[in-house]
PDB file of C-alpha atoms in Angstrom:
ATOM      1  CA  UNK A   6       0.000   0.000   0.000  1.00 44.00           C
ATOM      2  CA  UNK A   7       2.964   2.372   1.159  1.00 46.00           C
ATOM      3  CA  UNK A   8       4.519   1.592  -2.434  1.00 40.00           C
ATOM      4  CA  UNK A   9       1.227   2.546  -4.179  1.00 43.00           C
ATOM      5  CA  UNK A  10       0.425   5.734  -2.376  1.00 43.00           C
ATOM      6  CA  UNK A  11       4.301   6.642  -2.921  1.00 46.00           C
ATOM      7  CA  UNK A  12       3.268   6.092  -6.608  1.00 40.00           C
ATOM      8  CA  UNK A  13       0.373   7.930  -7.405  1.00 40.00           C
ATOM      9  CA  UNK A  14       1.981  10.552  -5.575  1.00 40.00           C
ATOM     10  CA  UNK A  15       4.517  10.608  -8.310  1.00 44.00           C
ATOM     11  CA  UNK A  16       2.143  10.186 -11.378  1.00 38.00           C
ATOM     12  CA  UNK A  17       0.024  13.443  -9.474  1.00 39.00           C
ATOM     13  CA  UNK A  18       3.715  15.260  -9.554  1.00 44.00           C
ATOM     14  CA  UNK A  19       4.608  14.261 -12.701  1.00 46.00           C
ATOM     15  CA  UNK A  20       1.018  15.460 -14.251  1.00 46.00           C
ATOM     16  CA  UNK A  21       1.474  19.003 -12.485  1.00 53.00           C
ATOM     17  CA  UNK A  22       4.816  19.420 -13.876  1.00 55.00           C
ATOM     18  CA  UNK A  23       3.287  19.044 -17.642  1.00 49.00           C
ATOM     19  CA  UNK A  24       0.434  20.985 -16.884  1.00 50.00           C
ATOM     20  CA  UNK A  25       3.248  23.935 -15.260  1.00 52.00           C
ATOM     21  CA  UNK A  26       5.283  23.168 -18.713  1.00 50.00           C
ATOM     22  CA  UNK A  27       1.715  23.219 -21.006  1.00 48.00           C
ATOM     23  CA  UNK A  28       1.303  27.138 -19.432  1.00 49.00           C
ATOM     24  CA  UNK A  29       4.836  28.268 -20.072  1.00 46.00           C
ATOM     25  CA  UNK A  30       4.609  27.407 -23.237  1.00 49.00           C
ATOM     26  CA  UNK A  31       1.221  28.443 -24.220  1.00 49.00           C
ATOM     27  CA  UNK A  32       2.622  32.242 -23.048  1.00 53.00           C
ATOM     28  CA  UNK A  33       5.708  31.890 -24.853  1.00 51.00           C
ATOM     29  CA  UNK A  34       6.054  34.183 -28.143  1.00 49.00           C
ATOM     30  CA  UNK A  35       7.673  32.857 -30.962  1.00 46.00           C
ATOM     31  CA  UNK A  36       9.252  34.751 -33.461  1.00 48.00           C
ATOM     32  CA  UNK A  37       7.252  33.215 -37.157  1.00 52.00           C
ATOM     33  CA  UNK A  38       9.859  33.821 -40.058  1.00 54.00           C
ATOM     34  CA  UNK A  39       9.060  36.828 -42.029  1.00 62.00           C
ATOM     35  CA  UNK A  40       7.576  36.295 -45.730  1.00 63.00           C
ATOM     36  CA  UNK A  41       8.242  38.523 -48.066  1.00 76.00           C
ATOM     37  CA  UNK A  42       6.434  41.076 -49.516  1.00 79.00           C
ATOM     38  CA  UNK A  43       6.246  38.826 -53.538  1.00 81.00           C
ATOM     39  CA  UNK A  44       5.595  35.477 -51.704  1.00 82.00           C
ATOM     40  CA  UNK A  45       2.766  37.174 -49.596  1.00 83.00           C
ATOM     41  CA  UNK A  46       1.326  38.089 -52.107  1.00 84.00           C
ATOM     42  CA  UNK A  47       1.959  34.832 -54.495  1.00 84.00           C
ATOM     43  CA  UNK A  48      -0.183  33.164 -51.731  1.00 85.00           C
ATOM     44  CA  UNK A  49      -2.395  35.008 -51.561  1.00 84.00           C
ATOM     45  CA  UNK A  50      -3.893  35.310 -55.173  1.00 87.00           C
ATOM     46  CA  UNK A  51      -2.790  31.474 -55.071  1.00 86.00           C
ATOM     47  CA  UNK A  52      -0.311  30.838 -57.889  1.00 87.00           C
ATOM     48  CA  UNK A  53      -0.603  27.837 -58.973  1.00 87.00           C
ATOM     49  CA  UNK A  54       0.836  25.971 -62.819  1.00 88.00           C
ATOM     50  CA  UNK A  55      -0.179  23.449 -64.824  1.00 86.00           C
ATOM     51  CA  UNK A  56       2.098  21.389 -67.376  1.00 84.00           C
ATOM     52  CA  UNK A  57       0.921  20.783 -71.130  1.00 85.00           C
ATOM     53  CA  UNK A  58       3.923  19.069 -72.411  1.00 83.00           C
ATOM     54  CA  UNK A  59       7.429  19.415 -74.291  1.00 86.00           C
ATOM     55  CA  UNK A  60       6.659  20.054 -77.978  1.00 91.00           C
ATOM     56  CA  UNK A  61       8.680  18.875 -81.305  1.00 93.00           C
ATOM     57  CA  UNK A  62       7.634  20.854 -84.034  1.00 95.00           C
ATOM     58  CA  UNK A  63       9.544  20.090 -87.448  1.00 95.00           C
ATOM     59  CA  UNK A  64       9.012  21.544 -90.694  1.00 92.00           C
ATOM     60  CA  UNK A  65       5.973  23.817 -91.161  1.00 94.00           C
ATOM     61  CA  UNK A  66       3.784  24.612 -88.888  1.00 95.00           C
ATOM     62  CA  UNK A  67       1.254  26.985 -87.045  1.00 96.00           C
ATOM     63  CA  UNK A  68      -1.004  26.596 -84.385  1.00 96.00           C
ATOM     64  CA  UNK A  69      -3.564  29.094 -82.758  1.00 95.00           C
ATOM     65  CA  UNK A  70      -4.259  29.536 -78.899  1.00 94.00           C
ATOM     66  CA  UNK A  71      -7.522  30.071 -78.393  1.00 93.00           C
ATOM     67  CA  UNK A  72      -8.772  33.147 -75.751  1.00 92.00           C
ATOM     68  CA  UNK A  73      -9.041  31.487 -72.073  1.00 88.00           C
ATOM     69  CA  UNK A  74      -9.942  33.995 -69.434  1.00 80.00           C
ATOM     70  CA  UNK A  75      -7.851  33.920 -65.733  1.00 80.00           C
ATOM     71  CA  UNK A  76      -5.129  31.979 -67.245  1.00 90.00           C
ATOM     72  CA  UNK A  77      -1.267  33.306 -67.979  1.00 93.00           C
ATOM     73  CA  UNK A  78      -0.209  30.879 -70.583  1.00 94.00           C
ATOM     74  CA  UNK A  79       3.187  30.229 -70.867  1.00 94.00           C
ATOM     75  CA  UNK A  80       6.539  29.150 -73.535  1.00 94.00           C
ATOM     76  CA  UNK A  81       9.700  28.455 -73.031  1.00 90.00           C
ATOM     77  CA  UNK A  82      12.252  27.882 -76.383  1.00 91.00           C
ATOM     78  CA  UNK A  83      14.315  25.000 -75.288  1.00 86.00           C
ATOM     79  CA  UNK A  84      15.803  24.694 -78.767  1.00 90.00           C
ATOM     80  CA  UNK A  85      14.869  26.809 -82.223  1.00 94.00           C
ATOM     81  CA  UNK A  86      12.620  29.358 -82.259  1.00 95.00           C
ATOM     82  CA  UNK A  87       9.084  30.533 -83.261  1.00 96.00           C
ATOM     83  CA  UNK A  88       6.886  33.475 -84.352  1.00 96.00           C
ATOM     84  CA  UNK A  89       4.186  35.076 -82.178  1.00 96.00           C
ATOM     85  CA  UNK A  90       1.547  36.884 -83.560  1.00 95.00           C
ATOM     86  CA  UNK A  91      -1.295  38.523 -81.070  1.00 95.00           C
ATOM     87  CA  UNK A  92      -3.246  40.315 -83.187  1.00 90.00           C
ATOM     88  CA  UNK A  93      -5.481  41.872 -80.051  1.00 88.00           C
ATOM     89  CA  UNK A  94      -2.179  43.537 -78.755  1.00 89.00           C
ATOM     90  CA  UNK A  95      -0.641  44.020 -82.699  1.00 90.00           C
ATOM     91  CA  UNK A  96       2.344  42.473 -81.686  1.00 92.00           C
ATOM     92  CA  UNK A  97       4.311  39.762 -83.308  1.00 93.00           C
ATOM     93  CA  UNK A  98       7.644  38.943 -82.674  1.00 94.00           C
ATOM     94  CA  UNK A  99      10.167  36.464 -82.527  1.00 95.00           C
ATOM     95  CA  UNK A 100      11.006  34.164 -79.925  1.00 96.00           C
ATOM     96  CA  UNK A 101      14.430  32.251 -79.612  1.00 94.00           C
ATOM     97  CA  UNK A 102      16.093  29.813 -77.717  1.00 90.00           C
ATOM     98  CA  UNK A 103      16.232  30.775 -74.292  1.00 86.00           C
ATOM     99  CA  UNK A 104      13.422  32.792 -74.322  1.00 89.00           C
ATOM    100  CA  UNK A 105      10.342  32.662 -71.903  1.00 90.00           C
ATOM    101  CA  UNK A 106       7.028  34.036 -72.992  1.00 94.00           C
ATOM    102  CA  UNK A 107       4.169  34.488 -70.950  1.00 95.00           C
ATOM    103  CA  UNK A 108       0.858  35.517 -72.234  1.00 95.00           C
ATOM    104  CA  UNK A 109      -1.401  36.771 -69.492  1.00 91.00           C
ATOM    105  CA  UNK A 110      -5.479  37.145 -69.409  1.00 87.00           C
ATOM    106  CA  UNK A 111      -5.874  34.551 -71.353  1.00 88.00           C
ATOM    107  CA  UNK A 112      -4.998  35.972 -74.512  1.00 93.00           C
ATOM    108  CA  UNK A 113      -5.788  34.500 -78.070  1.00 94.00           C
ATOM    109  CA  UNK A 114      -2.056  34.081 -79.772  1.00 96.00           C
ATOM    110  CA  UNK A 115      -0.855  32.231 -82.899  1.00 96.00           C
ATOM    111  CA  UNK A 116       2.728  30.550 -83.257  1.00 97.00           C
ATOM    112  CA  UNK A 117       4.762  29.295 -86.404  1.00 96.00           C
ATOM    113  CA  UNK A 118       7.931  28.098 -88.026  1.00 95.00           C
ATOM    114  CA  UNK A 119       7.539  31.497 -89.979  1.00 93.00           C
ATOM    115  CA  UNK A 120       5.363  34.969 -90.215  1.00 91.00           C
ATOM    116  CA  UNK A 121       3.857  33.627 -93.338  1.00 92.00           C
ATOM    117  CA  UNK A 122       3.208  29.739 -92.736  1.00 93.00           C
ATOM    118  CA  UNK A 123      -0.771  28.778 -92.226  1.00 93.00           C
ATOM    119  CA  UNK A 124      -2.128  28.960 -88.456  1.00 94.00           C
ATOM    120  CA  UNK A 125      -4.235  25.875 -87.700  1.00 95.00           C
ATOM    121  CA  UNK A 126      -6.653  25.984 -84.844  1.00 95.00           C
ATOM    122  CA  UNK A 127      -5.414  23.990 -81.869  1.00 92.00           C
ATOM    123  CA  UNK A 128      -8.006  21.260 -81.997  1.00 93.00           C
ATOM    124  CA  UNK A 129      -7.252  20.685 -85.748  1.00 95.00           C
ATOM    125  CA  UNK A 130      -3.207  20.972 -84.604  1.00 94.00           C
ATOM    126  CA  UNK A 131      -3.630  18.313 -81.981  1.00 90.00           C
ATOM    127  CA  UNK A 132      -5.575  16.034 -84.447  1.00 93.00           C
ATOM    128  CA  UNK A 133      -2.664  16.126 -86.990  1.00 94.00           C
ATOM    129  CA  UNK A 134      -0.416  15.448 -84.177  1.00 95.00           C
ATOM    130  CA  UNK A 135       1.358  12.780 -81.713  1.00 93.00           C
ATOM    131  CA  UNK A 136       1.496  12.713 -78.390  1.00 90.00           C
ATOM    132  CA  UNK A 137       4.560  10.115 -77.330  1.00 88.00           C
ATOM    133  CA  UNK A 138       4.948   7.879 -74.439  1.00 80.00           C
ATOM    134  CA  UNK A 139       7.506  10.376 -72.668  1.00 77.00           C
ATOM    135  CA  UNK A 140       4.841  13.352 -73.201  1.00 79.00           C
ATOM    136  CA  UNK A 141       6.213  14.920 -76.815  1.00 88.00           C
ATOM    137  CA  UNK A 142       3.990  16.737 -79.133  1.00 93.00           C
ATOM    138  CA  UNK A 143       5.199  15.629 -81.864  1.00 95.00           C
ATOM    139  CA  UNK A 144       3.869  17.997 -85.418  1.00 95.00           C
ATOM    140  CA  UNK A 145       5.524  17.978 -89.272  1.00 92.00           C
ATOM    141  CA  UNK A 146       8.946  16.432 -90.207  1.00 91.00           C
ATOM    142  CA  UNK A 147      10.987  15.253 -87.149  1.00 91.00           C
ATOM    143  CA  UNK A 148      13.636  15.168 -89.625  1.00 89.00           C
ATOM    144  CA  UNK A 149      14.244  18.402 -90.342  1.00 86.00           C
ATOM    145  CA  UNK A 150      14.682  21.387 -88.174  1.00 87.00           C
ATOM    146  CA  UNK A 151      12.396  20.926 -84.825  1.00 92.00           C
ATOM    147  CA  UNK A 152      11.707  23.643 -82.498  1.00 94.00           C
ATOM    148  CA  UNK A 153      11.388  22.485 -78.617  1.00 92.00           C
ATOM    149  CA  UNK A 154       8.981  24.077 -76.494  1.00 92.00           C
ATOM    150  CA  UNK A 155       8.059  23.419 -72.878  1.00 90.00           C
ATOM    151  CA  UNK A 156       4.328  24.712 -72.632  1.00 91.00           C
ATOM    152  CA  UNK A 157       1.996  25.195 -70.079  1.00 91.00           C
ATOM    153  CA  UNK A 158       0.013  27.598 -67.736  1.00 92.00           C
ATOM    154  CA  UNK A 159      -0.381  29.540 -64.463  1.00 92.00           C
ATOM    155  CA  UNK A 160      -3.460  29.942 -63.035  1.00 89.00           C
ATOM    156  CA  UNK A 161      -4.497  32.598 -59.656  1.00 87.00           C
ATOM    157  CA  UNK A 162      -7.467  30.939 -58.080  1.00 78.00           C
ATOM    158  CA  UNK A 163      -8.020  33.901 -55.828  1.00 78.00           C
ATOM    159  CA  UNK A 164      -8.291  37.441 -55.230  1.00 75.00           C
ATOM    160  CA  UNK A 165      -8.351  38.289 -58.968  1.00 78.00           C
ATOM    161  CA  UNK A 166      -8.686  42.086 -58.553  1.00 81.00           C
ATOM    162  CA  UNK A 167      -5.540  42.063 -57.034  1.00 84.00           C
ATOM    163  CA  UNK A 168      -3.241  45.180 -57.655  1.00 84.00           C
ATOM    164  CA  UNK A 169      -0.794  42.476 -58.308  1.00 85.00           C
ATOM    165  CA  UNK A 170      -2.725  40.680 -61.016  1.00 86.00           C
ATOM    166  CA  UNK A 171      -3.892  44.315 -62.612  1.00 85.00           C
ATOM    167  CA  UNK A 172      -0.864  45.576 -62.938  1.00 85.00           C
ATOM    168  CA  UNK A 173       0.951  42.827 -64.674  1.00 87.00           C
ATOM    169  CA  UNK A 174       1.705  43.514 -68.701  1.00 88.00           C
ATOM    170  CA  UNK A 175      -0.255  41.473 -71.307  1.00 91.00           C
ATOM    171  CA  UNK A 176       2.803  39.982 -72.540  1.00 93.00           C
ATOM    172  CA  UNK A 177       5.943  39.251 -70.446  1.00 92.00           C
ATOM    173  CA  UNK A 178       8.887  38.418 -73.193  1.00 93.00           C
ATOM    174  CA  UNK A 179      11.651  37.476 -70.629  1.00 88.00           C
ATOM    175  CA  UNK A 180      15.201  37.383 -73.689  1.00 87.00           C
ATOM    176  CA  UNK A 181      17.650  35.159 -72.902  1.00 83.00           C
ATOM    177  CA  UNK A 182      20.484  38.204 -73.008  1.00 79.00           C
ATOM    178  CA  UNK A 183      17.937  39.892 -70.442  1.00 75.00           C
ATOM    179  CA  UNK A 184      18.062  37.089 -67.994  1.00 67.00           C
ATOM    180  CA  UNK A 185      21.144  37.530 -65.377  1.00 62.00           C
ATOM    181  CA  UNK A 186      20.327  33.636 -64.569  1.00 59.00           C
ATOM    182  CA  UNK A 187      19.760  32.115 -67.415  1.00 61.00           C
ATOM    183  CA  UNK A 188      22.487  29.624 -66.333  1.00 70.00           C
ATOM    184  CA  UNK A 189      20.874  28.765 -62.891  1.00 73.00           C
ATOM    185  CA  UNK A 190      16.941  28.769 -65.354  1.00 74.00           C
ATOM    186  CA  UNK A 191      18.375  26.241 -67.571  1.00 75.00           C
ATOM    187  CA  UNK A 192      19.248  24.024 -64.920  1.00 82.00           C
ATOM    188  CA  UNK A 193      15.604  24.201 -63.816  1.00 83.00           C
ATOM    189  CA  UNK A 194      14.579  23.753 -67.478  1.00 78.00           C
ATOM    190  CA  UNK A 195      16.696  20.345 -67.986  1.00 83.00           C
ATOM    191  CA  UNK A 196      15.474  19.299 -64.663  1.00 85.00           C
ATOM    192  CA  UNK A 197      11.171  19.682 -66.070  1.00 83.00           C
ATOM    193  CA  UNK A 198      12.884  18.301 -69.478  1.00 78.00           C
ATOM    194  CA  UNK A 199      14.329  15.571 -67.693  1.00 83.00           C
ATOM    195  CA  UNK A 200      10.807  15.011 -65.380  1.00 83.00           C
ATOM    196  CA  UNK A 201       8.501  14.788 -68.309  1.00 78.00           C
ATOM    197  CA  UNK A 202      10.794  12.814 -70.257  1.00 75.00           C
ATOM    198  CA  UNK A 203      11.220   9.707 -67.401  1.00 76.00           C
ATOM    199  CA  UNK A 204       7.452  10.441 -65.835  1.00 75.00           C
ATOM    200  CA  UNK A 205       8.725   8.787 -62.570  1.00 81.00           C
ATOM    201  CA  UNK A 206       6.428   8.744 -59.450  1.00 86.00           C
ATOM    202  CA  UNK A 207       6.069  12.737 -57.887  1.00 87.00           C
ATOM    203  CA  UNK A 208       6.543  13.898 -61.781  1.00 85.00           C
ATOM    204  CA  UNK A 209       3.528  16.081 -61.687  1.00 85.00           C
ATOM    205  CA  UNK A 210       4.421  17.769 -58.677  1.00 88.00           C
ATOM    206  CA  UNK A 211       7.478  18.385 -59.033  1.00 89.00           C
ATOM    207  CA  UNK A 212       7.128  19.822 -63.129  1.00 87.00           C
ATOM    208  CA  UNK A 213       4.098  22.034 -61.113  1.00 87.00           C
ATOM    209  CA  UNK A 214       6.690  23.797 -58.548  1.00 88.00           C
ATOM    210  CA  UNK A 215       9.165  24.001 -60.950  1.00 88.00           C
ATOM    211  CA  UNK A 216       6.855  25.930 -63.499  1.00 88.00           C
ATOM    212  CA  UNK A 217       6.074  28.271 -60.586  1.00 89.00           C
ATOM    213  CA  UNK A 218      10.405  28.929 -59.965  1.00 88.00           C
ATOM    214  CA  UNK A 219       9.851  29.793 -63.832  1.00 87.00           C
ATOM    215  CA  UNK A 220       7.062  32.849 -63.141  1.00 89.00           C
ATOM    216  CA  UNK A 221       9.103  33.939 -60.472  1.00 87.00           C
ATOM    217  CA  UNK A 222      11.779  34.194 -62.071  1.00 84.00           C
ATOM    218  CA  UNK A 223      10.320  36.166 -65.235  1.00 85.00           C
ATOM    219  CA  UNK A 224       9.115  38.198 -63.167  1.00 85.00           C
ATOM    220  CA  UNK A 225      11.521  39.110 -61.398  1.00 82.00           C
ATOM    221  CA  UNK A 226      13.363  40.167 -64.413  1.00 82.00           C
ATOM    222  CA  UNK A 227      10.970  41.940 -65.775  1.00 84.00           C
ATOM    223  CA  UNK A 228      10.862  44.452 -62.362  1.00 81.00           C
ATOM    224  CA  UNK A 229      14.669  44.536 -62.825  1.00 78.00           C
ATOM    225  CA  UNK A 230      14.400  45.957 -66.065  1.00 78.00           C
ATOM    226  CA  UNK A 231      11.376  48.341 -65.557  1.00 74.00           C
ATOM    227  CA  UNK A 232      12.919  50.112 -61.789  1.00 68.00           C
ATOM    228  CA  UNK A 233      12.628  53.178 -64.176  1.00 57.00           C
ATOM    229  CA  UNK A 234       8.828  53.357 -64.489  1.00 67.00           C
ATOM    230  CA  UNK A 235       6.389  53.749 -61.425  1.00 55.00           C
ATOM    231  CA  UNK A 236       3.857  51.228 -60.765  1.00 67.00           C
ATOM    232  CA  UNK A 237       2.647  49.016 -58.161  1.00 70.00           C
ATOM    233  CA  UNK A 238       5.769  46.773 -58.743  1.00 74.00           C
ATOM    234  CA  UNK A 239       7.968  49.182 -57.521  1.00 70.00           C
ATOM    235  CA  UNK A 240       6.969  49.594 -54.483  1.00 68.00           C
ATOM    236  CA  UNK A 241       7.689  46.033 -53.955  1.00 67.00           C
ATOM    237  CA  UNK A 242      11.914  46.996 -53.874  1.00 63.00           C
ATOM    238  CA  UNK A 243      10.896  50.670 -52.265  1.00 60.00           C
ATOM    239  CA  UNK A 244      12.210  50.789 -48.896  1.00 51.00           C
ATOM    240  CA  UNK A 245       9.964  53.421 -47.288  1.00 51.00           C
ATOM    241  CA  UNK A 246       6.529  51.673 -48.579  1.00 56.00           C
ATOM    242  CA  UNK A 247       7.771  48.473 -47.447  1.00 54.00           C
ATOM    243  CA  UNK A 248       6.429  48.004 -44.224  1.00 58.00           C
ATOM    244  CA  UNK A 249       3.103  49.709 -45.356  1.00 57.00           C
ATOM    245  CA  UNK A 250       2.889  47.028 -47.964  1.00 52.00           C
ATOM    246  CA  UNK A 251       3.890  44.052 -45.317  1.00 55.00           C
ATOM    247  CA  UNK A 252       1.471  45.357 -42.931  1.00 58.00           C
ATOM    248  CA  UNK A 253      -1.411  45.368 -46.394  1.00 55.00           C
ATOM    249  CA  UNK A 254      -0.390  42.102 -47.258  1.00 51.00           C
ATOM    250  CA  UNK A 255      -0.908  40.152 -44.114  1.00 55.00           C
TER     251      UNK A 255
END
């Protein structure tokens, strides 16, 4: 009996020092790691990609991409080149290897082997093409000159009046010459090249936060080379809005 009493004593003692522990640190403040302002506000408009697939054009070709609203569709020249025409925005111009385009809201834009060569819609595209087993879209000659594209798109599921998402240009033409990392991008291109290629188990999830290093990256470029010009992205780098920003974006 002596032994038992001695022992519930000590499971009573034992209880009050958790409970003593459980208080000190409910009232303890920890210091959270600070998110910056861009990631704040990535999460919070809820960036998320999607990956089409790796294309192999050869020969000629065109194909048309139809108008989808709340989507930023992107292209990224892995080898060759290509010829954009968006006639809402009467620009065309040409995109080479090492390039990334992104097309934002959605926009309807045509690509080809050349200005001149015939635009097909994309459902009449896909039906004249091949999709392989290591997720190639495969269009025209393969044995002549092929142009490489990885395609795909980002999507922002929320908050889509976001000063963010308002501000952003209608086409974001990121040049290979223009981007300071293009060494450190192309790793993360052969690494989604690589992915889509051996479609081992995790592929999709890993091509989708991959694609989103890819926006970040443009973008971030693209406020590099527009410090000049005031807009909302500015502020982003400005010192003295900073913490009126962080204190918005929470």
């Amino acid at each position: 009996l002596c032994f038992i009493g001695t022992y519930i004593l000590y499971v009573i003692f034992k209880m009050q020092n958790m409970s003593d522990s459980a208080k000190i640190m409910s009232n303890r403040t920890y210091l959270e790691p600070k998110m910056d302002i861009l990631s704040s506000i990535l999460n919070q408009i809820d960036l998320s990609s999607s990956f089409y697939y790796r294309t192999s054009f050869g020969g000629k070709w065109g194909v048309s991409m139809p108008e989808e609203e709340a989507i930023a569709r992107f292209h990224i020249v892995s080898k060759g080149s290509f010829w954009l025409s968006i006639d809402q925005e009467k620009y065309h111009s040409e995109i080479k290897e090492g390039d990334i385009l992104i097309v934002f809201k959605g926009l309807e834009h045509g690509m080809s082997d050349t200005k001149e060569s015939r635009i097909l819609s994309e459902i009449e595209f896909e039906s004249k093409s091949n999709l392989t087993t290591s997720n190639v879209l495969e269009f025209g000659d393969q044995e002549s000159k092929v142009t490489n594209i990885i395609c795909g798109h980002f999507s922002f599921t929320k908050n889509r009046t976001h000063p963010f998402l308002l501000a952003l240009p209608n086409i974001l033409h990121i040049k290979k010459e223009d981007n300071d990392h293009s060494s450190y991008l192309k790793m993360v291109l052969d690494f989604i090249d690589f992915e889509s290629k051996n479609n081992k188990p995790g592929t999709d999830i890993i091509l989708k936060k991959l694609t989103e290093v890819i926006f970040i990256q443009a973008f971030r470029v693209y406020l590099e080379s527009n410090k000049s010009k005031v807009h909302y992205f500015n502020l982003i780098n400005d010192l003295h809005t900073k913490k009126v920003l962080d204190a918005i974006h929470k």
